[in-house]
Amino acid sequence: MIPADTPWFIHSDIARGMIAAKRCNATIDPKSIQQSLMSFLTSGNSSGQAGLIFPAFNYDYGRTRVFNVLEDPVQVGGLPEWVRAGASMPRTHVPFFSFLSSRDLALDTRGEINPFGKDSGFQWLVDHDATIVLFGAPLLSLTFIHYVEEVSGGPVYRYIKQFPGKVVGPEGAAPCDFAMHVRPMGVHMDYDWPRLEEDLRNQNILQTSETAPTLQWLNARRLLEYWGGRISSDPLYLLDEPSRSYFGPVTQNGTGRVRQEDFENE
């Protein structure tokens, strides 16, 4: 089963997560689904709720340029939004890709914030040997892929874009110097998730519950090492075939990197 002595970073899908829990013989109360699922997850982790971390992503910052740590809802699932609204877990002060955790992750958000860089929550997962849990969620939910791209030298098929704005937290509002790599506008760019999933299973990195196939998990550090090695050999390794066909010539087979000015008109 999922390692009980590591922090868990949980991507969830309520409907499929309920199926996984029931197949693991968990009791689900229809009147309090989120609480039942939280109890199920906590009961399997010896470090208790302090070991649970949830993505609290909200994508409105790209439009509003304001991230309200306490008020902006989670846009990636009912379970983490329920946690945000009622479980009193601290939320990291990172636009777009914030985390919820009952322990303080102590992320350094001074200066320019890169949500996938060396001071990010994803780096924290690696540093603390965390387990990434897919609780009913498919592998394509794995935002960790963008962190691997960044720390492996930066994806040649994405470019860095600046998003200046402000973060509103319990202590008030503060300017935010934010930048991250983004998908080029107007062209197809996607990952080959079926092939990536097959590779991870073949490497015994992606594990699946024997009783509930919609409950899966991976070790963050092992995933970084494996994908990082593959990217080092082939900068386009993660992409599907249509994306490779386009970005191969555009990046000189991965030796160059796309530029913002080639895809966006200021």
Short mmCIF file of C-alpha atoms in Angstrom, two decimals, residues 32-260:
data_model
loop_
_atom_site.label_atom_id
_atom_site.label_comp_id
_atom_site.label_asym_id
_atom_site.label_seq_id
_atom_site.Cartn_x
_atom_site.Cartn_y
_atom_site.Cartn_z
CA SER A 32 -20.62 13.74 4.49
CA ILE A 33 -18.65 12.43 1.53
CA GLN A 34 -15.66 14.74 1.92
CA GLN A 35 -15.31 14.02 5.63
CA SER A 36 -15.54 10.29 4.98
CA LEU A 37 -12.87 10.45 2.30
CA MET A 38 -10.64 12.54 4.53
CA SER A 39 -11.04 10.01 7.34
CA PHE A 40 -10.16 7.21 4.93
CA LEU A 41 -7.01 8.97 3.76
CA THR A 42 -5.94 9.96 7.27
CA SER A 43 -6.47 6.49 8.71
CA GLY A 44 -3.87 5.06 6.35
CA ASN A 45 -1.17 7.58 7.24
CA SER A 46 0.72 7.19 10.50
CA SER A 47 1.68 10.86 10.45
CA GLY A 48 -2.01 11.77 10.43
CA GLN A 49 -3.48 14.84 8.81
CA ALA A 50 -0.17 16.69 9.13
CA GLY A 51 1.12 14.42 6.36
CA LEU A 52 -1.59 15.38 3.86
CA ILE A 53 -1.01 18.06 1.23
CA PHE A 54 -3.54 19.10 -1.41
CA PRO A 55 -3.24 21.13 -4.61
CA ALA A 56 -5.20 24.36 -4.11
CA PHE A 57 -4.79 25.63 -7.66
CA ASN A 58 -6.73 28.67 -8.83
CA TYR A 59 -6.13 29.99 -12.34
CA ASP A 60 -7.90 33.37 -12.06
CA TYR A 61 -4.64 35.18 -11.32
CA GLY A 62 -3.77 35.17 -15.01
CA ARG A 63 -6.80 37.40 -15.62
CA THR A 64 -7.13 39.38 -12.38
CA ARG A 65 -3.44 39.54 -11.33
CA VAL A 66 -4.65 39.22 -7.73
CA PHE A 67 -4.39 36.05 -5.63
CA ASN A 68 -6.42 36.08 -2.42
CA VAL A 69 -4.94 33.33 -0.28
CA LEU A 70 -7.95 33.01 2.05
CA GLU A 71 -10.81 33.63 -0.37
CA ASP A 72 -9.94 32.30 -3.83
CA PRO A 73 -11.61 28.88 -4.27
CA VAL A 74 -9.75 25.75 -5.29
CA GLN A 75 -10.54 24.98 -8.93
CA VAL A 76 -9.15 21.43 -9.10
CA GLY A 77 -11.69 19.34 -7.24
CA GLY A 78 -14.33 19.18 -4.54
CA LEU A 79 -12.16 17.55 -1.87
CA PRO A 80 -9.40 20.19 -1.74
CA GLU A 81 -12.01 22.97 -1.91
CA TRP A 82 -13.77 21.39 1.08
CA VAL A 83 -10.42 21.27 2.87
CA ARG A 84 -9.78 24.95 2.07
CA ALA A 85 -13.20 26.04 3.28
CA GLY A 86 -13.36 24.07 6.50
CA ALA A 87 -10.20 22.27 7.55
CA SER A 88 -8.09 25.31 8.54
CA MET A 89 -5.02 24.22 6.61
CA PRO A 90 -2.50 26.94 5.72
CA ARG A 91 -2.29 27.79 2.02
CA THR A 92 0.95 28.72 0.34
CA HIS A 93 1.19 32.26 -1.05
CA VAL A 94 1.83 31.16 -4.64
CA PRO A 95 -0.52 32.30 -7.45
CA PHE A 96 -1.93 29.64 -9.77
CA PHE A 97 -0.29 26.67 -7.98
CA SER A 98 -0.85 27.05 -4.23
CA PHE A 99 -0.80 24.10 -1.80
CA LEU A 100 -2.87 23.32 1.29
CA SER A 101 -1.09 21.58 4.17
CA SER A 102 -1.54 21.35 7.93
CA ARG A 103 2.20 21.86 8.30
CA ASP A 104 3.89 25.08 7.26
CA LEU A 105 5.86 24.31 4.11
CA ALA A 106 7.92 27.46 4.70
CA LEU A 107 8.25 28.31 1.02
CA ASP A 108 10.39 31.32 0.21
CA THR A 109 8.14 33.70 -1.76
CA ARG A 110 10.46 36.70 -1.58
CA GLY A 111 11.63 38.05 -4.92
CA GLU A 112 10.45 36.40 -8.13
CA ILE A 113 8.12 33.45 -7.59
CA ASN A 114 8.49 30.46 -9.89
CA PRO A 115 5.83 27.84 -8.97
CA PHE A 116 7.97 25.07 -10.47
CA GLY A 117 11.42 26.19 -9.32
CA LYS A 118 13.86 25.29 -6.56
CA ASP A 119 11.86 27.13 -3.88
CA SER A 120 8.50 25.68 -4.92
CA GLY A 121 6.10 23.32 -3.23
CA PHE A 122 7.03 20.67 -5.78
CA GLN A 123 10.67 20.93 -4.69
CA TRP A 124 9.45 20.51 -1.10
CA LEU A 125 7.84 17.21 -2.12
CA VAL A 126 11.16 15.94 -3.46
CA ASP A 127 13.17 17.22 -0.49
CA HIS A 128 10.81 15.44 1.93
CA ASP A 129 10.56 12.21 -0.09
CA ALA A 130 6.81 12.68 -0.52
CA THR A 131 4.38 10.29 -2.15
CA ILE A 132 2.12 11.65 -4.89
CA VAL A 133 -1.30 9.99 -4.53
CA LEU A 134 -3.81 9.78 -7.38
CA PHE A 135 -7.02 9.27 -5.43
CA GLY A 136 -9.37 8.59 -8.32
CA ALA A 137 -7.57 11.19 -10.46
CA PRO A 138 -5.88 10.13 -13.74
CA LEU A 139 -2.17 10.45 -14.37
CA LEU A 140 -2.74 13.53 -16.54
CA SER A 141 -3.57 15.38 -13.30
CA LEU A 142 0.13 15.24 -12.47
CA THR A 143 1.15 18.90 -12.39
CA PHE A 144 4.50 17.67 -11.05
CA ILE A 145 5.42 17.21 -14.72
CA HIS A 146 5.94 20.99 -15.04
CA TYR A 147 8.35 20.98 -12.10
CA VAL A 148 10.37 18.19 -13.71
CA GLU A 149 10.52 20.18 -16.94
CA GLU A 150 11.72 23.29 -15.13
CA VAL A 151 14.45 21.71 -13.02
CA SER A 152 15.64 19.67 -16.00
CA GLY A 153 16.75 22.88 -17.72
CA GLY A 154 13.41 24.34 -18.80
CA PRO A 155 11.10 22.88 -21.48
CA VAL A 156 12.29 23.84 -24.95
CA TYR A 157 8.66 23.82 -26.17
CA ARG A 158 7.46 26.41 -23.59
CA TYR A 159 8.60 29.95 -22.85
CA ILE A 160 8.86 32.03 -19.69
CA LYS A 161 6.14 34.62 -19.18
CA GLN A 162 5.90 37.34 -16.54
CA PHE A 163 2.73 37.78 -14.45
CA PRO A 164 3.19 40.80 -12.16
CA GLY A 165 0.39 41.34 -9.65
CA LYS A 166 -0.30 41.10 -5.95
CA VAL A 167 -1.01 38.50 -3.28
CA VAL A 168 -3.58 39.20 -0.58
CA GLY A 169 -2.92 37.22 2.59
CA PRO A 170 -3.92 37.39 6.26
CA GLU A 171 -1.31 40.09 6.78
CA GLY A 172 -2.59 42.23 3.89
CA ALA A 173 -1.67 42.80 0.24
CA ALA A 174 1.84 42.67 -1.21
CA PRO A 175 3.25 43.08 -4.74
CA CYS A 176 3.97 39.82 -6.51
CA ASP A 177 6.81 39.27 -8.98
CA PHE A 178 5.74 36.06 -10.70
CA ALA A 179 7.01 34.16 -13.74
CA MET A 180 6.56 30.64 -15.10
CA HIS A 181 6.89 28.69 -18.32
CA VAL A 182 3.69 28.52 -20.35
CA ARG A 183 2.25 26.68 -23.32
CA PRO A 184 2.80 28.47 -26.67
CA MET A 185 -0.37 30.06 -27.97
CA GLY A 186 -2.09 28.88 -31.12
CA VAL A 187 -0.34 25.52 -31.62
CA HIS A 188 -0.89 21.95 -30.44
CA MET A 189 1.25 20.99 -27.46
CA ASP A 190 0.37 18.02 -25.28
CA TYR A 191 1.93 15.10 -23.47
CA ASP A 192 1.81 11.44 -24.45
CA TRP A 193 0.07 10.31 -21.27
CA PRO A 194 -0.66 6.70 -22.34
CA ARG A 195 3.01 6.12 -23.23
CA LEU A 196 4.22 7.93 -20.11
CA GLU A 197 1.93 5.82 -17.93
CA GLU A 198 3.14 2.60 -19.56
CA ASP A 199 6.77 3.63 -19.03
CA LEU A 200 6.17 4.42 -15.36
CA ARG A 201 4.48 1.07 -14.78
CA ASN A 202 7.30 -0.76 -16.53
CA GLN A 203 9.78 1.02 -14.23
CA ASN A 204 7.68 0.14 -11.15
CA ILE A 205 7.40 3.84 -10.35
CA LEU A 206 3.62 4.07 -10.75
CA GLN A 207 2.00 1.77 -8.20
CA THR A 208 -1.65 0.68 -8.12
CA SER A 209 -3.79 -0.67 -5.31
CA GLU A 210 -4.56 -4.37 -5.72
CA THR A 211 -8.18 -3.80 -4.75
CA ALA A 212 -8.83 -0.36 -6.27
CA PRO A 213 -7.27 0.44 -9.68
CA THR A 214 -8.29 4.10 -9.37
CA LEU A 215 -5.98 4.48 -6.34
CA GLN A 216 -2.39 4.98 -7.55
CA TRP A 217 0.79 6.51 -6.17
CA LEU A 218 4.35 7.51 -7.09
CA ASN A 219 7.43 8.60 -5.18
CA ALA A 220 8.24 12.21 -6.09
CA ARG A 221 12.01 11.76 -6.02
CA ARG A 222 12.00 8.61 -8.16
CA LEU A 223 9.72 10.28 -10.67
CA LEU A 224 12.02 13.31 -10.91
CA GLU A 225 15.08 11.12 -11.40
CA TYR A 226 13.46 8.98 -14.07
CA TRP A 227 11.78 11.71 -16.08
CA GLY A 228 14.78 13.99 -15.63
CA GLY A 229 17.05 11.33 -17.09
CA ARG A 230 14.78 10.77 -20.06
CA ILE A 231 14.54 14.51 -20.76
CA SER A 232 18.33 14.77 -20.59
CA SER A 233 18.56 12.20 -23.40
CA ASP A 234 15.59 13.54 -25.35
CA PRO A 235 14.26 17.05 -24.54
CA LEU A 236 11.00 16.16 -26.33
CA TYR A 237 10.50 12.86 -24.50
CA LEU A 238 7.29 13.88 -22.71
CA LEU A 239 5.43 15.06 -25.81
CA ASP A 240 2.91 13.23 -27.97
CA GLU A 241 3.68 12.64 -31.64
CA PRO A 242 1.86 15.69 -33.11
CA SER A 243 3.72 17.91 -30.63
CA ARG A 244 7.06 16.29 -31.44
CA SER A 245 6.41 16.75 -35.14
CA TYR A 246 5.91 20.47 -34.64
CA PHE A 247 8.44 21.30 -31.93
CA GLY A 248 11.22 19.11 -33.31
CA PRO A 249 11.98 21.46 -36.24
CA VAL A 250 11.04 24.60 -34.27
CA THR A 251 13.58 23.81 -31.52
CA GLN A 252 16.23 22.24 -33.78
CA ASN A 253 15.47 18.84 -32.22
CA GLY A 254 15.58 20.23 -28.71
CA THR A 255 18.78 22.25 -28.96
CA GLY A 256 16.95 25.61 -28.97
CA ARG A 257 13.94 27.02 -27.14
CA VAL A 258 10.78 28.72 -28.36
CA ARG A 259 10.35 32.44 -27.69
CA GLN A 260 7.32 34.34 -26.46
#
